PDB file of C-alpha atoms in Angstrom:
ATOM      1  CA  MET A   3      46.854   7.929  10.154  1.00 60.00           C
ATOM      2  CA  ASN A   4      48.274   9.256   7.073  1.00 63.00           C
ATOM      3  CA  PHE A   5      51.836   9.261   5.802  1.00 54.00           C
ATOM      4  CA  ARG A   6      52.171  12.935   7.012  1.00 57.00           C
ATOM      5  CA  ASP A   7      50.965  12.060  10.426  1.00 55.00           C
ATOM      6  CA  LEU A   8      53.100   9.056  10.672  1.00 55.00           C
ATOM      7  CA  VAL A   9      56.190  10.900   9.633  1.00 50.00           C
ATOM      8  CA  TYR A  10      55.365  13.826  12.074  1.00 57.00           C
ATOM      9  CA  ARG A  11      55.221  11.284  14.780  1.00 61.00           C
ATOM     10  CA  LEU A  12      58.346   9.602  14.128  1.00 54.00           C
ATOM     11  CA  TYR A  13      60.206  12.741  13.998  1.00 55.00           C
ATOM     12  CA  ALA A  14      58.682  14.416  17.098  1.00 56.00           C
ATOM     13  CA  ARG A  15      60.085  10.833  18.706  1.00 62.00           C
ATOM     14  CA  ARG A  16      63.258  11.596  17.580  1.00 57.00           C
ATOM     15  CA  VAL A  17      63.568  14.831  19.053  1.00 57.00           C
ATOM     16  CA  GLU A  18      61.875  13.839  22.325  1.00 56.00           C
ATOM     17  CA  GLY A  19      64.570  10.843  22.443  1.00 57.00           C
ATOM     18  CA  ARG A  20      67.464  13.307  22.104  1.00 59.00           C
ATOM     19  CA  LEU A  21      66.302  15.323  24.624  1.00 62.00           C
ATOM     20  CA  ASP A  22      68.196  16.126  27.903  1.00 65.00           C
ATOM     21  CA  HIS A  23      66.085  16.073  30.676  1.00 66.00           C
ATOM     22  CA  ASP A  24      68.771  17.651  33.040  1.00 70.00           C
ATOM     23  CA  GLN A  25      68.829  20.509  30.736  1.00 81.00           C
ATOM     24  CA  VAL A  26      64.875  21.003  30.534  1.00 91.00           C
ATOM     25  CA  PRO A  27      63.977  24.870  31.787  1.00 95.00           C
ATOM     26  CA  LYS A  28      61.912  24.713  35.000  1.00 96.00           C
ATOM     27  CA  HIS A  29      59.812  27.695  34.247  1.00 98.00           C
ATOM     28  CA  ILE A  30      58.625  28.240  30.708  1.00 98.00           C
ATOM     29  CA  GLY A  31      56.909  31.564  29.679  1.00 98.00           C
ATOM     30  CA  VAL A  32      54.586  31.461  26.454  1.00 98.00           C
ATOM     31  CA  ILE A  33      53.683  34.413  24.768  1.00 98.00           C
ATOM     32  CA  LEU A  34      50.036  32.720  23.041  1.00 98.00           C
ATOM     33  CA  ASP A  35      50.238  34.816  19.835  1.00 97.00           C
ATOM     34  CA  GLY A  36      48.543  34.385  16.311  1.00 97.00           C
ATOM     35  CA  ASN A  37      45.254  33.394  17.223  1.00 97.00           C
ATOM     36  CA  ARG A  38      43.458  35.953  14.937  1.00 96.00           C
ATOM     37  CA  ARG A  39      45.770  35.427  12.208  1.00 97.00           C
ATOM     38  CA  TRP A  40      45.473  31.482  12.314  1.00 97.00           C
ATOM     39  CA  ALA A  41      41.439  32.125  12.357  1.00 97.00           C
ATOM     40  CA  LYS A  42      41.590  34.398   9.097  1.00 96.00           C
ATOM     41  CA  ALA A  43      43.943  31.903   7.260  1.00 96.00           C
ATOM     42  CA  SER A  44      41.866  28.857   7.853  1.00 93.00           C
ATOM     43  CA  GLY A  45      38.599  31.162   7.110  1.00 96.00           C
ATOM     44  CA  GLY A  46      37.561  31.395  10.639  1.00 96.00           C
ATOM     45  CA  SER A  47      36.291  34.282  13.157  1.00 95.00           C
ATOM     46  CA  ALA A  48      38.595  35.701  15.531  1.00 93.00           C
ATOM     47  CA  VAL A  49      36.392  33.874  18.352  1.00 95.00           C
ATOM     48  CA  GLN A  50      36.834  30.735  16.801  1.00 97.00           C
ATOM     49  CA  GLY A  51      40.752  31.686  16.704  1.00 97.00           C
ATOM     50  CA  HIS A  52      40.585  32.328  20.589  1.00 97.00           C
ATOM     51  CA  GLN A  53      39.056  28.907  21.206  1.00 98.00           C
ATOM     52  CA  ALA A  54      41.345  27.019  19.162  1.00 98.00           C
ATOM     53  CA  GLY A  55      44.062  28.831  21.264  1.00 98.00           C
ATOM     54  CA  ALA A  56      42.464  28.108  24.367  1.00 98.00           C
ATOM     55  CA  ASP A  57      42.160  24.475  23.284  1.00 98.00           C
ATOM     56  CA  LYS A  58      45.830  24.304  22.548  1.00 98.00           C
ATOM     57  CA  ILE A  59      46.682  24.770  26.410  1.00 98.00           C
ATOM     58  CA  SER A  60      46.180  21.308  27.691  1.00 97.00           C
ATOM     59  CA  GLU A  61      48.066  19.969  25.240  1.00 97.00           C
ATOM     60  CA  LEU A  62      51.011  22.177  25.806  1.00 98.00           C
ATOM     61  CA  LEU A  63      50.596  21.649  29.722  1.00 98.00           C
ATOM     62  CA  GLY A  64      50.663  17.706  29.129  1.00 97.00           C
ATOM     63  CA  TRP A  65      53.822  18.411  27.355  1.00 96.00           C
ATOM     64  CA  CYS A  66      55.480  20.192  29.946  1.00 97.00           C
ATOM     65  CA  SER A  67      54.528  17.146  32.544  1.00 95.00           C
ATOM     66  CA  GLU A  68      55.989  15.049  30.447  1.00 93.00           C
ATOM     67  CA  THR A  69      59.450  17.156  30.340  1.00 91.00           C
ATOM     68  CA  ASP A  70      59.900  17.873  33.761  1.00 89.00           C
ATOM     69  CA  VAL A  71      58.829  21.362  33.862  1.00 96.00           C
ATOM     70  CA  GLU A  72      57.933  23.119  36.834  1.00 97.00           C
ATOM     71  CA  VAL A  73      56.203  26.489  36.205  1.00 98.00           C
ATOM     72  CA  VAL A  74      54.216  27.683  33.082  1.00 98.00           C
ATOM     73  CA  THR A  75      53.476  31.330  32.906  1.00 98.00           C
ATOM     74  CA  LEU A  76      50.738  31.702  29.883  1.00 98.00           C
ATOM     75  CA  TRP A  77      50.118  35.374  28.604  1.00 98.00           C
ATOM     76  CA  MET A  78      46.357  35.440  27.789  1.00 97.00           C
ATOM     77  CA  LEU A  79      45.338  38.698  27.997  1.00 97.00           C
ATOM     78  CA  SER A  80      47.525  41.922  27.943  1.00 96.00           C
ATOM     79  CA  THR A  81      46.343  45.214  29.474  1.00 95.00           C
ATOM     80  CA  ASP A  82      46.687  46.566  25.914  1.00 93.00           C
ATOM     81  CA  ASN A  83      43.797  44.249  24.899  1.00 93.00           C
ATOM     82  CA  PHE A  84      41.447  46.261  26.567  1.00 92.00           C
ATOM     83  CA  ASP A  85      41.394  48.678  23.339  1.00 89.00           C
ATOM     84  CA  ARG A  86      40.016  45.916  21.451  1.00 89.00           C
ATOM     85  CA  PRO A  87      36.145  46.363  20.137  1.00 89.00           C
ATOM     86  CA  VAL A  88      33.548  44.907  22.840  1.00 89.00           C
ATOM     87  CA  HIS A  89      32.253  42.539  20.429  1.00 89.00           C
ATOM     88  CA  GLU A  90      35.708  40.715  20.231  1.00 88.00           C
ATOM     89  CA  LEU A  91      36.800  41.247  24.170  1.00 94.00           C
ATOM     90  CA  LYS A  92      33.734  40.064  25.743  1.00 95.00           C
ATOM     91  CA  PRO A  93      33.520  36.476  24.009  1.00 96.00           C
ATOM     92  CA  LEU A  94      37.165  36.251  24.923  1.00 97.00           C
ATOM     93  CA  LEU A  95      37.065  37.075  27.972  1.00 98.00           C
ATOM     94  CA  GLY A  96      34.345  34.233  28.234  1.00 98.00           C
ATOM     95  CA  ILE A  97      36.865  31.988  26.772  1.00 98.00           C
ATOM     96  CA  ILE A  98      39.447  32.682  29.558  1.00 98.00           C
ATOM     97  CA  GLU A  99      37.034  32.175  32.139  1.00 98.00           C
ATOM     98  CA  ASN A 100      36.118  28.431  30.906  1.00 98.00           C
ATOM     99  CA  THR A 101      39.885  27.913  30.094  1.00 98.00           C
ATOM    100  CA  VAL A 102      40.587  28.692  33.715  1.00 98.00           C
ATOM    101  CA  ARG A 103      37.729  26.767  35.062  1.00 98.00           C
ATOM    102  CA  ASN A 104      39.090  23.810  33.078  1.00 98.00           C
ATOM    103  CA  LEU A 105      42.666  24.326  34.453  1.00 98.00           C
ATOM    104  CA  ALA A 106      41.541  24.168  38.006  1.00 98.00           C
ATOM    105  CA  ALA A 107      39.232  21.104  37.476  1.00 98.00           C
ATOM    106  CA  ASP A 108      41.608  19.129  35.716  1.00 97.00           C
ATOM    107  CA  GLY A 109      43.165  18.351  39.381  1.00 96.00           C
ATOM    108  CA  ARG A 110      46.795  18.369  37.820  1.00 97.00           C
ATOM    109  CA  TRP A 111      47.744  22.073  37.823  1.00 98.00           C
ATOM    110  CA  ARG A 112      48.212  24.866  40.450  1.00 98.00           C
ATOM    111  CA  VAL A 113      46.574  27.962  38.948  1.00 98.00           C
ATOM    112  CA  HIS A 114      47.824  31.271  39.948  1.00 98.00           C
ATOM    113  CA  HIS A 115      46.844  34.650  38.546  1.00 98.00           C
ATOM    114  CA  VAL A 116      49.295  37.304  37.537  1.00 98.00           C
ATOM    115  CA  GLY A 117      47.909  40.643  36.070  1.00 97.00           C
ATOM    116  CA  THR A 118      45.881  43.094  37.553  1.00 95.00           C
ATOM    117  CA  LEU A 119      42.386  42.213  38.760  1.00 95.00           C
ATOM    118  CA  ASP A 120      40.851  45.856  39.409  1.00 93.00           C
ATOM    119  CA  LEU A 121      40.966  45.888  35.487  1.00 92.00           C
ATOM    120  CA  LEU A 122      38.833  42.878  34.908  1.00 96.00           C
ATOM    121  CA  PRO A 123      35.215  42.558  34.983  1.00 96.00           C
ATOM    122  CA  ALA A 124      33.935  40.881  38.459  1.00 97.00           C
ATOM    123  CA  GLU A 125      32.901  37.251  36.798  1.00 97.00           C
ATOM    124  CA  THR A 126      36.506  37.204  35.526  1.00 98.00           C
ATOM    125  CA  GLN A 127      37.834  38.205  38.682  1.00 98.00           C
ATOM    126  CA  LEU A 128      35.996  35.971  40.766  1.00 98.00           C
ATOM    127  CA  VAL A 129      36.629  32.669  38.471  1.00 98.00           C
ATOM    128  CA  LEU A 130      40.440  33.527  38.748  1.00 98.00           C
ATOM    129  CA  LYS A 131      40.272  33.758  42.819  1.00 98.00           C
ATOM    130  CA  GLU A 132      38.256  30.654  42.491  1.00 98.00           C
ATOM    131  CA  ALA A 133      40.691  28.785  40.777  1.00 98.00           C
ATOM    132  CA  GLU A 134      43.418  29.859  42.761  1.00 98.00           C
ATOM    133  CA  GLN A 135      42.047  28.747  45.654  1.00 98.00           C
ATOM    134  CA  SER A 136      40.641  25.552  44.492  1.00 98.00           C
ATOM    135  CA  THR A 137      44.327  24.736  43.427  1.00 98.00           C
ATOM    136  CA  SER A 138      46.327  26.071  46.240  1.00 97.00           C
ATOM    137  CA  GLN A 139      47.170  22.358  47.331  1.00 97.00           C
ATOM    138  CA  VAL A 140      47.701  20.872  44.374  1.00 97.00           C
ATOM    139  CA  ASP A 141      51.531  19.093  44.137  1.00 96.00           C
ATOM    140  CA  GLY A 142      51.548  19.996  40.199  1.00 96.00           C
ATOM    141  CA  ILE A 143      52.967  22.488  37.698  1.00 98.00           C
ATOM    142  CA  ILE A 144      52.358  26.058  38.866  1.00 98.00           C
ATOM    143  CA  VAL A 145      50.279  27.540  35.969  1.00 98.00           C
ATOM    144  CA  ASN A 146      50.211  31.193  36.140  1.00 98.00           C
ATOM    145  CA  VAL A 147      47.436  32.703  34.013  1.00 98.00           C
ATOM    146  CA  ALA A 148      48.737  36.226  32.933  1.00 98.00           C
ATOM    147  CA  VAL A 149      45.290  37.857  32.199  1.00 98.00           C
ATOM    148  CA  GLY A 150      45.011  41.898  32.558  1.00 97.00           C
ATOM    149  CA  TYR A 151      48.694  41.552  32.402  1.00 98.00           C
ATOM    150  CA  GLY A 152      51.356  44.015  31.444  1.00 97.00           C
ATOM    151  CA  GLY A 153      54.870  44.055  32.029  1.00 97.00           C
ATOM    152  CA  ARG A 154      55.492  47.447  33.065  1.00 97.00           C
ATOM    153  CA  GLN A 155      51.999  47.661  35.095  1.00 96.00           C
ATOM    154  CA  GLU A 156      53.515  44.866  37.162  1.00 98.00           C
ATOM    155  CA  ILE A 157      56.679  47.048  38.218  1.00 97.00           C
ATOM    156  CA  ALA A 158      54.460  49.855  38.946  1.00 97.00           C
ATOM    157  CA  ASP A 159      52.121  47.662  40.930  1.00 97.00           C
ATOM    158  CA  ALA A 160      55.155  46.094  42.763  1.00 97.00           C
ATOM    159  CA  VAL A 161      56.667  49.298  43.752  1.00 96.00           C
ATOM    160  CA  ARG A 162      53.116  50.783  44.625  1.00 96.00           C
ATOM    161  CA  SER A 163      52.667  47.132  47.336  1.00 96.00           C
ATOM    162  CA  LEU A 164      56.236  47.945  48.601  1.00 96.00           C
ATOM    163  CA  LEU A 165      55.470  51.543  49.249  1.00 96.00           C
ATOM    164  CA  LEU A 166      52.476  50.662  51.417  1.00 96.00           C
ATOM    165  CA  GLU A 167      54.084  47.848  53.045  1.00 96.00           C
ATOM    166  CA  HIS A 168      56.583  50.264  54.446  1.00 95.00           C
ATOM    167  CA  SER A 169      54.292  53.143  55.048  1.00 93.00           C
ATOM    168  CA  GLU A 170      52.241  50.615  57.113  1.00 95.00           C
ATOM    169  CA  ARG A 171      55.412  49.931  59.074  1.00 94.00           C
ATOM    170  CA  GLY A 172      56.264  53.453  59.695  1.00 95.00           C
ATOM    171  CA  THR A 173      59.523  53.327  57.579  1.00 94.00           C
ATOM    172  CA  THR A 174      60.653  56.685  56.531  1.00 94.00           C
ATOM    173  CA  PHE A 175      61.565  57.410  52.740  1.00 90.00           C
ATOM    174  CA  GLU A 176      65.252  57.766  53.989  1.00 95.00           C
ATOM    175  CA  GLU A 177      65.124  54.139  55.769  1.00 95.00           C
ATOM    176  CA  LEU A 178      63.392  52.814  52.582  1.00 94.00           C
ATOM    177  CA  ALA A 179      66.065  54.467  50.329  1.00 94.00           C
ATOM    178  CA  GLU A 180      68.716  52.738  52.157  1.00 95.00           C
ATOM    179  CA  VAL A 181      67.269  48.833  51.904  1.00 93.00           C
ATOM    180  CA  VAL A 182      65.381  48.935  48.387  1.00 95.00           C
ATOM    181  CA  SER A 183      66.969  46.222  46.193  1.00 96.00           C
ATOM    182  CA  THR A 184      66.187  44.282  43.018  1.00 96.00           C
ATOM    183  CA  ASP A 185      65.465  41.388  45.346  1.00 96.00           C
ATOM    184  CA  LEU A 186      63.066  43.714  47.793  1.00 96.00           C
ATOM    185  CA  ILE A 187      61.186  44.358  44.610  1.00 97.00           C
ATOM    186  CA  SER A 188      61.087  40.911  43.450  1.00 97.00           C
ATOM    187  CA  GLU A 189      59.431  39.928  46.572  1.00 97.00           C
ATOM    188  CA  HIS A 190      56.187  42.473  45.387  1.00 97.00           C
ATOM    189  CA  LEU A 191      56.034  40.737  41.952  1.00 98.00           C
ATOM    190  CA  TYR A 192      53.059  38.752  40.750  1.00 98.00           C
ATOM    191  CA  THR A 193      55.366  36.056  40.494  1.00 98.00           C
ATOM    192  CA  ARG A 194      57.087  36.259  44.184  1.00 97.00           C
ATOM    193  CA  GLY A 195      58.472  32.740  45.628  1.00 96.00           C
ATOM    194  CA  GLN A 196      58.748  31.401  41.786  1.00 97.00           C
ATOM    195  CA  PRO A 197      62.070  31.313  39.841  1.00 96.00           C
ATOM    196  CA  ASP A 198      62.482  33.541  37.050  1.00 97.00           C
ATOM    197  CA  PRO A 199      61.540  32.051  33.492  1.00 98.00           C
ATOM    198  CA  ASP A 200      64.382  30.202  31.837  1.00 97.00           C
ATOM    199  CA  LEU A 201      63.118  30.292  28.387  1.00 97.00           C
ATOM    200  CA  VAL A 202      60.166  32.581  26.764  1.00 98.00           C
ATOM    201  CA  ILE A 203      58.302  31.049  23.607  1.00 98.00           C
ATOM    202  CA  ARG A 204      56.473  33.460  21.060  1.00 98.00           C
ATOM    203  CA  THR A 205      54.544  31.971  18.553  1.00 98.00           C
ATOM    204  CA  SER A 206      53.466  33.568  15.177  1.00 96.00           C
ATOM    205  CA  GLY A 207      56.863  34.928  14.371  1.00 95.00           C
ATOM    206  CA  GLU A 208      56.921  37.760  15.966  1.00 94.00           C
ATOM    207  CA  GLN A 209      60.060  38.660  17.438  1.00 94.00           C
ATOM    208  CA  ARG A 210      59.792  41.168  20.559  1.00 92.00           C
ATOM    209  CA  LEU A 211      58.662  40.496  24.306  1.00 92.00           C
ATOM    210  CA  SER A 212      55.530  43.226  24.180  1.00 95.00           C
ATOM    211  CA  GLY A 213      55.838  43.800  27.911  1.00 95.00           C
ATOM    212  CA  PHE A 214      55.908  40.121  29.158  1.00 97.00           C
ATOM    213  CA  MET A 215      57.640  39.472  32.129  1.00 98.00           C
ATOM    214  CA  LEU A 216      60.036  42.514  31.755  1.00 97.00           C
ATOM    215  CA  TRP A 217      61.481  42.096  34.883  1.00 97.00           C
ATOM    216  CA  GLN A 218      61.763  38.577  35.538  1.00 97.00           C
ATOM    217  CA  SER A 219      63.042  37.771  32.167  1.00 96.00           C
ATOM    218  CA  ALA A 220      65.924  39.557  32.412  1.00 94.00           C
ATOM    219  CA  HIS A 221      68.290  36.508  31.869  1.00 94.00           C
ATOM    220  CA  SER A 222      65.640  34.441  30.044  1.00 96.00           C
ATOM    221  CA  GLU A 223      66.172  32.379  26.882  1.00 96.00           C
ATOM    222  CA  TYR A 224      63.933  33.549  23.800  1.00 97.00           C
ATOM    223  CA  TYR A 225      62.593  30.810  21.129  1.00 97.00           C
ATOM    224  CA  PHE A 226      60.436  32.918  18.478  1.00 97.00           C
ATOM    225  CA  CYS A 227      58.294  30.316  16.400  1.00 96.00           C
ATOM    226  CA  GLU A 228      56.663  31.119  13.014  1.00 96.00           C
ATOM    227  CA  VAL A 229      53.494  29.046  13.466  1.00 97.00           C
ATOM    228  CA  PHE A 230      50.611  30.482  15.056  1.00 98.00           C
ATOM    229  CA  TRP A 231      49.730  29.454  18.460  1.00 98.00           C
ATOM    230  CA  PRO A 232      46.717  27.472  17.594  1.00 98.00           C
ATOM    231  CA  ALA A 233      48.708  25.090  15.220  1.00 97.00           C
ATOM    232  CA  PHE A 234      51.851  24.711  17.742  1.00 98.00           C
ATOM    233  CA  ARG A 235      52.786  20.933  17.859  1.00 96.00           C
ATOM    234  CA  LYS A 236      54.973  19.144  20.125  1.00 95.00           C
ATOM    235  CA  VAL A 237      57.567  19.009  17.917  1.00 94.00           C
ATOM    236  CA  ASP A 238      57.594  22.532  17.905  1.00 96.00           C
ATOM    237  CA  PHE A 239      57.430  22.414  21.720  1.00 96.00           C
ATOM    238  CA  LEU A 240      60.502  20.068  21.826  1.00 94.00           C
ATOM    239  CA  ARG A 241      62.457  22.297  19.223  1.00 94.00           C
ATOM    240  CA  ALA A 242      62.059  24.802  21.808  1.00 96.00           C
ATOM    241  CA  LEU A 243      63.684  22.952  24.738  1.00 95.00           C
ATOM    242  CA  ARG A 244      66.171  21.411  22.494  1.00 92.00           C
ATOM    243  CA  ASP A 245      67.235  24.891  21.506  1.00 93.00           C
ATOM    244  CA  TYR A 246      67.381  25.996  24.902  1.00 94.00           C
ATOM    245  CA  ALA A 247      69.655  22.833  25.970  1.00 91.00           C
ATOM    246  CA  ALA A 248      71.940  23.794  23.169  1.00 88.00           C
ATOM    247  CA  ARG A 249      72.975  27.517  24.340  1.00 84.00           C
ATOM    248  CA  HIS A 250      75.010  28.174  27.234  1.00 63.00           C
ATOM    249  CA  ARG A 251      73.993  30.467  29.943  1.00 57.00           C
ATOM    250  CA  ARG A 252      76.668  32.971  31.186  1.00 57.00           C
ATOM    251  CA  TYR A 253      74.300  35.380  33.009  1.00 56.00           C
ATOM    252  CA  GLY A 254      76.690  38.412  32.121  1.00 55.00           C
ATOM    253  CA  ALA A 255      79.746  36.459  33.073  1.00 55.00           C
TER     254      ALA A 255
END
């Protein structure tokens, strides 16, 4: 261990020691941004960047487990990413599939897919479904893997699901108009039954949501981190939790 690593560990331990576990967010959303830029800065390929970003996920979940986080949502592939060249998208999907398999095989996480399955290749759909089924009884952190995810698409899918459900019941449009509410729409989101994210972290220095959990993040706190996702460290994570704990959440009051 070199001197720099030693200083880093001591600083991380100091930050962790001052963390109030009663103020830790229960649900954290993470926009895993900066994989390609990290690779370019390191002289590597986009595929190497995506793989490095995938490898970081297990570290993050370990940190979440240590700090009593209950739900983590990882934005791994957006609906906009389908516009990328095939030579980049195909290996990225392969990396995502392997990552999801590893998460399910770990045995500590309950994997749940959030996104539109129909947009994904058949193999990717199968991997996501099998991961959900094999971990459905795991009593651990819920890990939402947002693959083929878009915030606007989620809301559209929720409204579509709501309409279809009430159509099957024979509900008229007039009757539905009388009962529709934010709670009713929430029951049809990809994350139904889960708490909304308390904290949303985005790496790479970008300060926008880009459509991530548009509905659920109405009252979330945001933490924007300059570091690219593959270089995200435990101390960066702890700083985000410390920053969150220092804020006074008013929920519009």
